[in-house]
PDB file of C-alpha atoms in Angstrom:
ATOM      1  CA  MET A   1     -44.905  85.049 -21.836  1.00 53.00           C
ATOM      2  CA  LYS A   2     -42.570  83.056 -19.594  1.00 59.00           C
ATOM      3  CA  ARG A   3     -44.389  79.824 -20.412  1.00 61.00           C
ATOM      4  CA  THR A   4     -44.082  80.479 -24.121  1.00 61.00           C
ATOM      5  CA  ALA A   5     -40.375  81.229 -23.712  1.00 62.00           C
ATOM      6  CA  LEU A   6     -39.900  77.877 -21.961  1.00 63.00           C
ATOM      7  CA  LEU A   7     -42.181  75.977 -24.324  1.00 64.00           C
ATOM      8  CA  ILE A   8     -40.327  76.907 -27.529  1.00 65.00           C
ATOM      9  CA  PRO A   9     -36.955  75.403 -26.502  1.00 63.00           C
ATOM     10  CA  PHE A  10     -38.762  72.305 -25.187  1.00 60.00           C
ATOM     11  CA  LEU A  11     -40.588  71.863 -28.509  1.00 51.00           C
ATOM     12  CA  LEU A  12     -37.380  72.358 -30.511  1.00 51.00           C
ATOM     13  CA  PHE A  13     -35.585  69.794 -28.344  1.00 53.00           C
ATOM     14  CA  THR A  14     -38.443  67.320 -28.780  1.00 52.00           C
ATOM     15  CA  VAL A  15     -38.510  67.772 -32.557  1.00 49.00           C
ATOM     16  CA  LEU A  16     -34.735  67.273 -32.807  1.00 47.00           C
ATOM     17  CA  LEU A  17     -34.949  64.250 -30.530  1.00 47.00           C
ATOM     18  CA  PHE A  18     -37.538  62.486 -32.673  1.00 47.00           C
ATOM     19  CA  THR A  19     -35.987  63.471 -35.994  1.00 44.00           C
ATOM     20  CA  GLN A  20     -32.862  61.439 -35.238  1.00 46.00           C
ATOM     21  CA  CYS A  21     -34.662  58.218 -34.367  1.00 46.00           C
ATOM     22  CA  ALA A  22     -32.146  55.693 -35.790  1.00 44.00           C
ATOM     23  CA  THR A  23     -29.087  57.602 -34.572  1.00 48.00           C
ATOM     24  CA  LEU A  24     -30.509  57.804 -31.053  1.00 49.00           C
ATOM     25  CA  ILE A  25     -31.615  54.180 -30.937  1.00 53.00           C
ATOM     26  CA  HIS A  26     -28.457  52.457 -32.168  1.00 55.00           C
ATOM     27  CA  GLY A  27     -25.893  55.167 -32.851  1.00 70.00           C
ATOM     28  CA  SER A  28     -23.701  55.995 -35.808  1.00 77.00           C
ATOM     29  CA  ARG A  29     -21.209  53.178 -35.031  1.00 85.00           C
ATOM     30  CA  GLN A  30     -21.626  49.433 -34.732  1.00 87.00           C
ATOM     31  CA  ASP A  31     -19.690  46.740 -32.869  1.00 92.00           C
ATOM     32  CA  ILE A  32     -18.271  44.073 -35.208  1.00 95.00           C
ATOM     33  CA  SER A  33     -16.550  40.955 -33.802  1.00 96.00           C
ATOM     34  CA  PHE A  34     -13.494  39.456 -35.489  1.00 97.00           C
ATOM     35  CA  SER A  35     -11.993  36.048 -34.723  1.00 96.00           C
ATOM     36  CA  SER A  36      -9.652  33.722 -36.550  1.00 95.00           C
ATOM     37  CA  ASN A  37      -8.344  30.203 -36.484  1.00 92.00           C
ATOM     38  CA  PRO A  38      -5.529  30.353 -35.483  1.00 93.00           C
ATOM     39  CA  SER A  39      -5.981  33.400 -33.274  1.00 94.00           C
ATOM     40  CA  LYS A  40      -3.629  36.364 -32.739  1.00 96.00           C
ATOM     41  CA  ALA A  41      -3.937  37.450 -36.388  1.00 96.00           C
ATOM     42  CA  SER A  42      -3.777  41.172 -37.190  1.00 97.00           C
ATOM     43  CA  VAL A  43      -7.021  42.859 -38.245  1.00 97.00           C
ATOM     44  CA  SER A  44      -6.849  45.783 -40.680  1.00 97.00           C
ATOM     45  CA  ILE A  45      -9.879  47.866 -41.572  1.00 96.00           C
ATOM     46  CA  ASP A  46      -9.582  50.067 -44.661  1.00 96.00           C
ATOM     47  CA  ASN A  47      -5.765  49.627 -44.639  1.00 95.00           C
ATOM     48  CA  VAL A  48      -5.437  50.626 -40.956  1.00 96.00           C
ATOM     49  CA  GLU A  49      -4.300  47.978 -38.458  1.00 97.00           C
ATOM     50  CA  MET A  50      -6.863  47.918 -35.649  1.00 96.00           C
ATOM     51  CA  GLY A  51      -5.910  44.992 -33.385  1.00 96.00           C
ATOM     52  CA  THR A  52      -5.439  41.227 -33.176  1.00 97.00           C
ATOM     53  CA  THR A  53      -8.023  38.466 -33.067  1.00 96.00           C
ATOM     54  CA  PRO A  54     -10.206  37.953 -31.171  1.00 96.00           C
ATOM     55  CA  VAL A  55     -11.318  41.589 -31.096  1.00 96.00           C
ATOM     56  CA  THR A  56     -14.505  43.651 -31.247  1.00 96.00           C
ATOM     57  CA  LEU A  57     -14.234  46.961 -33.089  1.00 96.00           C
ATOM     58  CA  ARG A  58     -16.658  49.896 -33.244  1.00 93.00           C
ATOM     59  CA  LEU A  59     -16.972  50.916 -36.898  1.00 93.00           C
ATOM     60  CA  LYS A  60     -18.816  53.722 -38.665  1.00 87.00           C
ATOM     61  CA  ARG A  61     -22.135  52.552 -40.067  1.00 84.00           C
ATOM     62  CA  ASN A  62     -22.295  55.002 -42.984  1.00 83.00           C
ATOM     63  CA  MET A  63     -19.561  53.410 -45.106  1.00 86.00           C
ATOM     64  CA  HIS A  64     -18.457  50.078 -46.542  1.00 90.00           C
ATOM     65  CA  HIS A  65     -15.280  48.631 -45.019  1.00 94.00           C
ATOM     66  CA  THR A  66     -12.536  46.381 -46.396  1.00 95.00           C
ATOM     67  CA  VAL A  67     -11.267  43.851 -43.847  1.00 96.00           C
ATOM     68  CA  VAL A  68      -7.927  42.011 -44.065  1.00 96.00           C
ATOM     69  CA  ILE A  69      -6.917  39.454 -41.435  1.00 96.00           C
ATOM     70  CA  LYS A  70      -3.258  38.344 -41.617  1.00 95.00           C
ATOM     71  CA  LEU A  71      -0.942  36.026 -39.733  1.00 94.00           C
ATOM     72  CA  ASP A  72       2.627  35.121 -40.697  1.00 90.00           C
ATOM     73  CA  GLY A  73       2.765  31.755 -42.463  1.00 84.00           C
ATOM     74  CA  TYR A  74      -0.889  31.924 -43.542  1.00 88.00           C
ATOM     75  CA  GLN A  75      -2.713  33.292 -46.550  1.00 87.00           C
ATOM     76  CA  PRO A  76      -4.468  36.598 -45.779  1.00 91.00           C
ATOM     77  CA  TYR A  77      -8.243  36.527 -45.359  1.00 93.00           C
ATOM     78  CA  GLU A  78     -10.056  39.406 -47.053  1.00 94.00           C
ATOM     79  CA  THR A  79     -13.721  40.362 -46.982  1.00 94.00           C
ATOM     80  CA  LYS A  80     -15.993  43.405 -47.087  1.00 94.00           C
ATOM     81  CA  LEU A  81     -18.470  44.810 -44.610  1.00 94.00           C
ATOM     82  CA  THR A  82     -21.406  46.348 -46.429  1.00 92.00           C
ATOM     83  CA  ARG A  83     -23.986  48.789 -45.182  1.00 84.00           C
ATOM     84  CA  LYS A  84     -27.691  48.109 -45.516  1.00 82.00           C
ATOM     85  CA  VAL A  85     -30.645  50.247 -44.536  1.00 74.00           C
ATOM     86  CA  SER A  86     -31.698  49.561 -40.944  1.00 66.00           C
ATOM     87  CA  GLY A  87     -35.279  48.957 -39.880  1.00 60.00           C
ATOM     88  CA  TRP A  88     -35.024  52.058 -37.698  1.00 54.00           C
ATOM     89  CA  LEU A  89     -35.488  54.127 -40.838  1.00 55.00           C
ATOM     90  CA  ALA A  90     -39.216  53.427 -40.465  1.00 54.00           C
ATOM     91  CA  GLY A  91     -39.152  55.409 -37.203  1.00 55.00           C
ATOM     92  CA  ASN A  92     -37.844  58.398 -39.113  1.00 56.00           C
ATOM     93  CA  ILE A  93     -40.503  58.094 -41.769  1.00 54.00           C
ATOM     94  CA  ILE A  94     -43.183  58.071 -39.062  1.00 54.00           C
ATOM     95  CA  PHE A  95     -41.731  60.577 -36.557  1.00 54.00           C
ATOM     96  CA  GLY A  96     -38.895  62.524 -38.113  1.00 52.00           C
ATOM     97  CA  GLY A  97     -39.857  62.975 -41.723  1.00 55.00           C
ATOM     98  CA  LEU A  98     -37.352  64.228 -44.253  1.00 55.00           C
ATOM     99  CA  ILE A  99     -35.215  66.058 -41.653  1.00 55.00           C
ATOM    100  CA  GLY A 100     -34.737  62.878 -39.630  1.00 56.00           C
ATOM    101  CA  ILE A 101     -33.862  60.832 -42.692  1.00 56.00           C
ATOM    102  CA  VAL A 102     -31.251  63.381 -43.794  1.00 59.00           C
ATOM    103  CA  ILE A 103     -29.704  63.558 -40.303  1.00 58.00           C
ATOM    104  CA  ASP A 104     -29.558  59.762 -39.932  1.00 58.00           C
ATOM    105  CA  ALA A 105     -28.191  59.272 -43.460  1.00 58.00           C
ATOM    106  CA  ALA A 106     -25.386  61.773 -42.854  1.00 57.00           C
ATOM    107  CA  GLY A 107     -24.475  60.359 -39.440  1.00 59.00           C
ATOM    108  CA  GLY A 108     -24.899  56.733 -40.462  1.00 58.00           C
ATOM    109  CA  GLY A 109     -27.661  55.904 -37.985  1.00 61.00           C
ATOM    110  CA  MET A 110     -29.966  54.607 -40.702  1.00 72.00           C
ATOM    111  CA  TYR A 111     -27.519  51.846 -41.710  1.00 78.00           C
ATOM    112  CA  LYS A 112     -26.522  48.452 -40.396  1.00 84.00           C
ATOM    113  CA  LEU A 113     -23.196  46.800 -41.238  1.00 89.00           C
ATOM    114  CA  THR A 114     -23.293  43.172 -42.359  1.00 91.00           C
ATOM    115  CA  PRO A 115     -22.018  40.733 -41.360  1.00 93.00           C
ATOM    116  CA  ASP A 116     -21.715  41.681 -37.684  1.00 89.00           C
ATOM    117  CA  GLN A 117     -19.304  38.801 -36.934  1.00 94.00           C
ATOM    118  CA  ILE A 118     -16.365  37.594 -38.995  1.00 94.00           C
ATOM    119  CA  GLN A 119     -14.722  34.222 -38.380  1.00 94.00           C
ATOM    120  CA  ALA A 120     -11.603  33.855 -40.559  1.00 93.00           C
ATOM    121  CA  GLU A 121     -10.292  30.351 -41.215  1.00 89.00           C
ATOM    122  CA  LEU A 122      -6.691  31.090 -42.126  1.00 90.00           C
ATOM    123  CA  ARG A 123      -5.131  28.626 -44.526  1.00 84.00           C
ATOM    124  CA  ASN A 124      -1.534  27.536 -44.503  1.00 79.00           C
ATOM    125  CA  GLN A 125       0.486  29.602 -46.944  1.00 66.00           C
ATOM    126  CA  SER A 126       1.135  26.656 -49.228  1.00 59.00           C
ATOM    127  CA  ALA A 127      -1.057  26.750 -52.292  1.00 50.00           C
ATOM    128  CA  SER A 128      -1.140  23.094 -53.289  1.00 52.00           C
ATOM    129  CA  VAL A 129      -1.847  21.727 -56.712  1.00 49.00           C
ATOM    130  CA  VAL A 130      -1.258  18.003 -56.674  1.00 53.00           C
ATOM    131  CA  GLN A 131      -1.004  15.888 -59.826  1.00 54.00           C
ATOM    132  CA  GLU A 132      -0.097  12.263 -60.246  1.00 57.00           C
ATOM    133  CA  GLN A 133       1.383  10.907 -63.437  1.00 60.00           C
ATOM    134  CA  ASP A 134       3.350   7.658 -63.549  1.00 65.00           C
ATOM    135  CA  GLY A 135       3.753   7.648 -59.759  1.00 63.00           C
ATOM    136  CA  ILE A 136       5.151  11.214 -59.648  1.00 63.00           C
ATOM    137  CA  PHE A 137       3.397  13.786 -57.454  1.00 62.00           C
ATOM    138  CA  ILE A 138       3.831  17.504 -58.054  1.00 65.00           C
ATOM    139  CA  THR A 139       3.025  20.010 -55.321  1.00 63.00           C
ATOM    140  CA  VAL A 140       3.451  23.753 -55.684  1.00 65.00           C
ATOM    141  CA  VAL A 141       4.089  25.550 -52.396  1.00 66.00           C
ATOM    142  CA  MET A 142       5.005  29.039 -51.260  1.00 64.00           C
ATOM    143  CA  GLN A 143       7.404  27.818 -48.538  1.00 68.00           C
ATOM    144  CA  PRO A 144       8.746  24.246 -48.718  1.00 69.00           C
ATOM    145  CA  ARG A 145       9.277  22.146 -45.624  1.00 72.00           C
ATOM    146  CA  SER A 146      12.889  21.624 -44.598  1.00 77.00           C
ATOM    147  CA  ASP A 147      12.644  17.820 -44.879  1.00 78.00           C
ATOM    148  CA  TRP A 148      11.595  17.902 -48.553  1.00 75.00           C
ATOM    149  CA  GLN A 149      14.045  17.171 -51.349  1.00 78.00           C
ATOM    150  CA  LYS A 150      14.111  19.750 -54.138  1.00 76.00           C
ATOM    151  CA  VAL A 151      14.019  18.122 -57.569  1.00 77.00           C
ATOM    152  CA  GLY A 152      13.181  21.092 -59.801  1.00 76.00           C
ATOM    153  CA  GLN A 153      12.477  24.790 -60.020  1.00 76.00           C
ATOM    154  CA  LEU A 154       9.744  26.623 -61.922  1.00 73.00           C
ATOM    155  CA  GLU A 155      10.882  29.559 -64.013  1.00 81.00           C
ATOM    156  CA  ARG A 156       8.904  32.594 -65.085  1.00 79.00           C
ATOM    157  CA  ALA A 157       7.838  32.500 -68.717  1.00 80.00           C
ATOM    158  CA  ASN A 158       8.273  35.744 -70.656  1.00 72.00           C
TER     159      ASN A 158
END
């Protein structure tokens, strides 16, 4: 009787252990590395500022994430992290069955975020469109340099 009483909890623990194969192997969060050129840019994930580059953040695997990397004087860099089914799902199919798949899907263990590294090349905030006509060059910029001579102003058309 005592052996049976000890065996039942052991069997339940073993079943629960193997039904969460992907969650146990690589967890419900994933490390993603962020860097930028130039560095020291702010990194926001899903509209929440999380740090400055270079930085490694631990993000939930079970959802897509919107990433914005910003630095004053530069155009913001925006991208998405997407979730894909991890190869560890096969372990659940073999060992955990439907229970393991449900547990790993809810916790995020069956997913992998891609890409796992983001390198943002931040561009100067000037958006240049250069045209030449009769020796005249036109450049449209967001912030002009102080040594430039202003010769005209664009106006909003109604």
